[in-house]
Tab-separated table of C-alpha atoms in Angstrom:
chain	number	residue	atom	x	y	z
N	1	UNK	CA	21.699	60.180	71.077
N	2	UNK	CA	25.230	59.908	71.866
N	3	UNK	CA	26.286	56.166	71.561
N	4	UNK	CA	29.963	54.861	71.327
N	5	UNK	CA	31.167	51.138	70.149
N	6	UNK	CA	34.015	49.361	72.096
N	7	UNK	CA	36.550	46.801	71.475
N	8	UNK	CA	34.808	45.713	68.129
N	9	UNK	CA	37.405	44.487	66.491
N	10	UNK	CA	36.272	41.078	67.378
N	11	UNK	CA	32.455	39.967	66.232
N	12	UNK	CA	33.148	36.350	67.826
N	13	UNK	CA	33.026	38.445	71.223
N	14	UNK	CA	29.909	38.438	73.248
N	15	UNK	CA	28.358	42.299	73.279
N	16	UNK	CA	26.993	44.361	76.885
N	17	UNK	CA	25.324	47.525	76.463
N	18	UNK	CA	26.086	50.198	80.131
N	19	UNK	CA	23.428	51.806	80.691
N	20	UNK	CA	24.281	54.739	83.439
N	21	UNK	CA	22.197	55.589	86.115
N	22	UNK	CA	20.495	59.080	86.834
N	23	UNK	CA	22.842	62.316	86.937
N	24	UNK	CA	25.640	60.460	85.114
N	25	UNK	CA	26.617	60.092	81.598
N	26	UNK	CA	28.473	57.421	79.653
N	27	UNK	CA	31.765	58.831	80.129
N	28	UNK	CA	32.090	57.491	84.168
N	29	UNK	CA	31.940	53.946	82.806
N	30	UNK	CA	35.436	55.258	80.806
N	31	UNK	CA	37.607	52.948	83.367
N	32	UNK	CA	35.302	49.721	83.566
N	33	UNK	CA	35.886	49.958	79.863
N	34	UNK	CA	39.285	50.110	79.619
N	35	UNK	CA	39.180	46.840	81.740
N	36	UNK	CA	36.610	45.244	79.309
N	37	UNK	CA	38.914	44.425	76.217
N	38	UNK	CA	37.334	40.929	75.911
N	39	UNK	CA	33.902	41.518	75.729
N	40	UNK	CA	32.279	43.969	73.253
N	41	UNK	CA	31.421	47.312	74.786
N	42	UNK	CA	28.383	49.414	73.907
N	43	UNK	CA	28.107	53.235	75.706
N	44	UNK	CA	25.412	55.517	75.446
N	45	UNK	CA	24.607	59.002	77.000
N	46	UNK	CA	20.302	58.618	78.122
N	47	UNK	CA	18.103	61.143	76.670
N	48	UNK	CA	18.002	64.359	78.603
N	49	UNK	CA	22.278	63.397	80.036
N	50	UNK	CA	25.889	64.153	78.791
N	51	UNK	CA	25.993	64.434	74.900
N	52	UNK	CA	22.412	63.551	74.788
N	53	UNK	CA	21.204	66.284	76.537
N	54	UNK	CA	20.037	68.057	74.314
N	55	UNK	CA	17.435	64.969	72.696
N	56	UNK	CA	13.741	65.050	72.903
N	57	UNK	CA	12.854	64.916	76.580
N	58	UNK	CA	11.997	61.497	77.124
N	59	UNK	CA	8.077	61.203	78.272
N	60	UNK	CA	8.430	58.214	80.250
N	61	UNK	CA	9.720	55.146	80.819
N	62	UNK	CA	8.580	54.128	77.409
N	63	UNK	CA	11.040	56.517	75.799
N	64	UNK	CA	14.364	55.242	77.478
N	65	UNK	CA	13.140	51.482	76.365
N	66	UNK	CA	12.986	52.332	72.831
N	67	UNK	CA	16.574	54.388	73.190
N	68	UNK	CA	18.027	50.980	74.737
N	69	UNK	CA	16.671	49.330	71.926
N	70	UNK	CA	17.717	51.091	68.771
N	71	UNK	CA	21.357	51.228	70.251
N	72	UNK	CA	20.990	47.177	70.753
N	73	UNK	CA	19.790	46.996	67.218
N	74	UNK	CA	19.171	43.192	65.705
N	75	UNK	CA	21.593	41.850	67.885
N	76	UNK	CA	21.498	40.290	71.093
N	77	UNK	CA	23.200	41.868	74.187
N	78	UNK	CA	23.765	41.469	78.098
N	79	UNK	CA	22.834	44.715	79.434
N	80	UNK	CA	24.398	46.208	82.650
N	81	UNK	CA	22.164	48.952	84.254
N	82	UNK	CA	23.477	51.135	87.288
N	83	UNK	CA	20.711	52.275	89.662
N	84	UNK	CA	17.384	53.724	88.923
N	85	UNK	CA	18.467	52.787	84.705
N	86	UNK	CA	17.649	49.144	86.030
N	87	UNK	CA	13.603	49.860	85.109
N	88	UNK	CA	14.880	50.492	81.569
N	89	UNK	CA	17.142	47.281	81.446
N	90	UNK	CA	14.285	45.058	83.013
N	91	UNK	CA	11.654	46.741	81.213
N	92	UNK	CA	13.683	45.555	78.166
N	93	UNK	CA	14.373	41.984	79.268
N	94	UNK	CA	10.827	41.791	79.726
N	95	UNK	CA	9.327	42.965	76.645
N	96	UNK	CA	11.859	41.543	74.299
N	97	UNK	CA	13.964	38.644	75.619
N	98	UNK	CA	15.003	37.060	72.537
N	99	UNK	CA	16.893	40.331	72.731
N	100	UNK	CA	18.545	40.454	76.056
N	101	UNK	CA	20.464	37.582	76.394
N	102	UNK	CA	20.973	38.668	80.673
N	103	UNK	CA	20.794	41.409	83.019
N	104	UNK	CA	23.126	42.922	85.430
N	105	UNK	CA	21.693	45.606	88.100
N	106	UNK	CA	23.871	46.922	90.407
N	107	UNK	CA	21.748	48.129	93.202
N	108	UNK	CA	18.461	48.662	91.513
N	109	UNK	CA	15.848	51.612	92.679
N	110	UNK	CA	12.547	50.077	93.961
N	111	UNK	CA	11.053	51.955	96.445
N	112	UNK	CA	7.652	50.464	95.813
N	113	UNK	CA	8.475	47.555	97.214
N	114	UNK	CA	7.455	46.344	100.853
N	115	UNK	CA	10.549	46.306	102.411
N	116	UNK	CA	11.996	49.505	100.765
N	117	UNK	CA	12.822	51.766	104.075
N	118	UNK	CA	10.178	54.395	104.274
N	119	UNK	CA	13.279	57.288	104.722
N	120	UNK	CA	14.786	55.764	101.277
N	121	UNK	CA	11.580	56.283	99.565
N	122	UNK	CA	10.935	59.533	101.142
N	123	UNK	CA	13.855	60.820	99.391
N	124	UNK	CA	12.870	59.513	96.152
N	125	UNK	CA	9.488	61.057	96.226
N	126	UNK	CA	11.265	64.374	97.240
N	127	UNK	CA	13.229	64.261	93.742
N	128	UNK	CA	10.616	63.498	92.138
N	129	UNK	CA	7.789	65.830	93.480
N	130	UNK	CA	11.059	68.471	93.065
N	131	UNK	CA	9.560	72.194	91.564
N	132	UNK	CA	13.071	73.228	90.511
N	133	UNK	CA	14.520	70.617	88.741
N	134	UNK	CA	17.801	72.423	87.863
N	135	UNK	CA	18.112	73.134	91.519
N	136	UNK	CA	17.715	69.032	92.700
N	137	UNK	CA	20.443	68.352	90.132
N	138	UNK	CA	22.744	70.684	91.831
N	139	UNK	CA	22.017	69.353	94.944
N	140	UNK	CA	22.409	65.573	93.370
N	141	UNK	CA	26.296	66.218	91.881
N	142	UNK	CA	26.951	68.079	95.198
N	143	UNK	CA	25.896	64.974	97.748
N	144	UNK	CA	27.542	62.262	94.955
N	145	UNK	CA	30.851	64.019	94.135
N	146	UNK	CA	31.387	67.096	96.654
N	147	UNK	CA	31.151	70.687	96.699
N	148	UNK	CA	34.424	70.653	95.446
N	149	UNK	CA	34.071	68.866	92.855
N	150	UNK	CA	30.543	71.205	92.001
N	151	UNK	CA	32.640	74.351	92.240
N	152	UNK	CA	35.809	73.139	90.040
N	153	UNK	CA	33.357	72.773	87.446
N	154	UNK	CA	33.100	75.920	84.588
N	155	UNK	CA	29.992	77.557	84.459
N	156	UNK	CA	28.741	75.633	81.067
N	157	UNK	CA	29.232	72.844	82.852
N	158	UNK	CA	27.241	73.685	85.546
N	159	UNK	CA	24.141	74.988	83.238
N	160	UNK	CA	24.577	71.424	81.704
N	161	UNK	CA	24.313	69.641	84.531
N	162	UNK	CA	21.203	71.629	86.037
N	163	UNK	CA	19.796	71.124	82.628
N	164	UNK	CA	19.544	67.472	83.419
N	165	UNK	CA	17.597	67.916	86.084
N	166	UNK	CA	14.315	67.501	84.356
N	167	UNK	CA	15.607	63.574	82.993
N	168	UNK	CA	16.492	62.975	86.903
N	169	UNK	CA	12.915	64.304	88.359
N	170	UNK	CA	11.781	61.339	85.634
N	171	UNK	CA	14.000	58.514	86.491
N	172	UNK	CA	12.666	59.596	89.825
N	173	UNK	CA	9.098	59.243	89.000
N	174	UNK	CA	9.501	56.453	86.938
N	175	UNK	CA	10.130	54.410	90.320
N	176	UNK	CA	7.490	55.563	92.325
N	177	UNK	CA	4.781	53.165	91.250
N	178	UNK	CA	5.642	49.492	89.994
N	179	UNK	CA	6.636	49.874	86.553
N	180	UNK	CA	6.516	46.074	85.891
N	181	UNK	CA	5.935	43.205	87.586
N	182	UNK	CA	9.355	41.463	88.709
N	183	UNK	CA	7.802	37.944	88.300
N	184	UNK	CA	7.826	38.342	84.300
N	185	UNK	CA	11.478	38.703	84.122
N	186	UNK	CA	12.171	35.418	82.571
N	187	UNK	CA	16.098	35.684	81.855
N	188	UNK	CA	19.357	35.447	84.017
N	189	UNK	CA	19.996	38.430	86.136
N	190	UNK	CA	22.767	39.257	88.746
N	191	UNK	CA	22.475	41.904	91.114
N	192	UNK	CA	25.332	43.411	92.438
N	193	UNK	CA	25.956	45.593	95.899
N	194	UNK	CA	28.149	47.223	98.180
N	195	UNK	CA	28.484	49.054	100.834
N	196	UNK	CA	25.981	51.608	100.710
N	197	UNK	CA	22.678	52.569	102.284
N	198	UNK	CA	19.628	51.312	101.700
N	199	UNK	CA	21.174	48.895	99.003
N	200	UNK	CA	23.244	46.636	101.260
N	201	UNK	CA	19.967	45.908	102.603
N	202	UNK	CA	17.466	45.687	99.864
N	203	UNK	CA	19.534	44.401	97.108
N	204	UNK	CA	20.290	41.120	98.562
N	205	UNK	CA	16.465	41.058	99.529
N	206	UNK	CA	15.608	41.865	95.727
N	207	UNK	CA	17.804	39.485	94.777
N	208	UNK	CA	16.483	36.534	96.645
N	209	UNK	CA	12.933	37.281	95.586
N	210	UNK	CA	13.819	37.140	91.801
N	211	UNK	CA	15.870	34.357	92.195
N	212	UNK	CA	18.641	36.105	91.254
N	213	UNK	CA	22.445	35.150	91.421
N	214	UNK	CA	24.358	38.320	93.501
N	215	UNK	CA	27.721	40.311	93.185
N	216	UNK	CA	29.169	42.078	96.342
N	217	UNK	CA	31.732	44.726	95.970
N	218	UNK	CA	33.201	45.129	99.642
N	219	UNK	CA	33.123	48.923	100.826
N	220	UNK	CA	31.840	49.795	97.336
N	221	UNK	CA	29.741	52.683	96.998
N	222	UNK	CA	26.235	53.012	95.153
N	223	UNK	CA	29.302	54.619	92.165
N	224	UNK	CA	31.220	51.716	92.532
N	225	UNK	CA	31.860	52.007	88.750
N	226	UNK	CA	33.854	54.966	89.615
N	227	UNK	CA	35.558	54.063	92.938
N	228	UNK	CA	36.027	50.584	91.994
N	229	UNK	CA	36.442	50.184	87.852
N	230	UNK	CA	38.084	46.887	87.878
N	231	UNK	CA	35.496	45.135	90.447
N	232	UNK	CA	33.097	46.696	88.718
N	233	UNK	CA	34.294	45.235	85.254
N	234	UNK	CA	33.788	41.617	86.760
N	235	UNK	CA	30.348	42.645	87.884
N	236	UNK	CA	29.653	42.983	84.131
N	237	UNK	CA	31.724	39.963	83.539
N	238	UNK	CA	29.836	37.349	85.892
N	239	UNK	CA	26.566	39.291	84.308
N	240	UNK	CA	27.807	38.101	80.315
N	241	UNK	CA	28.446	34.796	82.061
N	242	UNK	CA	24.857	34.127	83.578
N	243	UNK	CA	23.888	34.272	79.708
């Protein structure tokens, strides 16, 4: 796997570990970094995106925890997860909390829970019931960043991207049952929100049933590491802090 050190210059500095969300890659956390000279920065491209495409398809769940892991190594780390990457992060906090010192979700994927709107979840199990997997990524970069933005891209970077379709299908699965039980995270978490639908509903919600400190992001999108780096950075900021 692709993984990429930050700002280590100083070992008295406490470390976080971004872990992107599905059809995204390291790189988009490039200006959150740049803001994040005091803290220790650890980037990583997930099996099956980016630089890592190219891995072992990861099999489950399972897979992306032991990833997380070996880039942690023997230290201990606040780890940041964007979207449906949040199952790895808790999933991690979880099963080794001596190594996770906190967690920091920003508008976590749960559509098994109760009060997850049935149209949200619908287009979850879409994705993840998809029989073209190439095609649902095309159709994921399109409704995130435009068909502009889709069509300015070369045609290797297109095959790329459609080649990650098979590790979004799986983030998409991953959420469609309870992967864990919420009740054995046992260390501090901050969830973080903005502007966007269903999350400006269910975070909060999530939030208050985990006991959770939150982190709002006015008019922020569910990308707000790309629309709003420097918010963004203090998300991961207040999350180092809850340790």
């Amino acid at each position: 796997m692709a993984s990429t050190e930050h700002h280590f210059d100083r070992p008295d500095r406490p470390i976080v570990v971004l872990v992107h969300g599905a059809m995204d890659r390291s790189r988009s956390f490039r200006r959150v970094v740049d803001s994040l000279t005091d803290l220790r920065v650890v980037t990583y491209d997930r099996r099956g995106y980016g630089e890592s495409v190219d891995a072992a398809p990861a099999s489950g769940l399972g897979d992306h925890l032991s990833d997380l892991l070996e880039v942690i190594g023997d230290r201990r780390a606040t780890v940041v997860a964007h979207s449906a990457a949040s199952h790895i992060a808790v999933l991690a906090a979880i099963e080794h909390p001596d190594r996770i010192a906190s967690l920091g979700l920003w508008e976590p994927v749960a559509p098994w829970m109760d009060f997850w709107p049935e149209r949200a979840r619908q287009s979850v199990a879409r994705i993840a019931a998809a029989p073209d997997p190439g095609d649902v990524a095309e159709r994921g970069v399109i409704a995130m960043a435009g068909e502009q933005a889709w069509n300015r891209l070369s045609e290797a970077a297109r095959q790329q991207r459609r080649a990650e379709g098979a590790a979004f299908v799986l983030d998409m699965e991953s959420g469609m049952s309870p992967p864990y039980d919420w009740a054995n995270v046992r260390v501090p978490c901050v969830i973080g929100y903005g502007a966007s639908w269903p999350h400006v509903e269910t975070s909060p919600r999530l939030a208050q049933a985990l006991a959770c400190s939150t982190f709002t992001i006015d008019q922020a999108s569910h990308v707000a590491h790309l629309t709003h780096p420097a918010e963004f950075a203090e998300f991961v900021r207040r999350a180092v802090a809850a340790a």
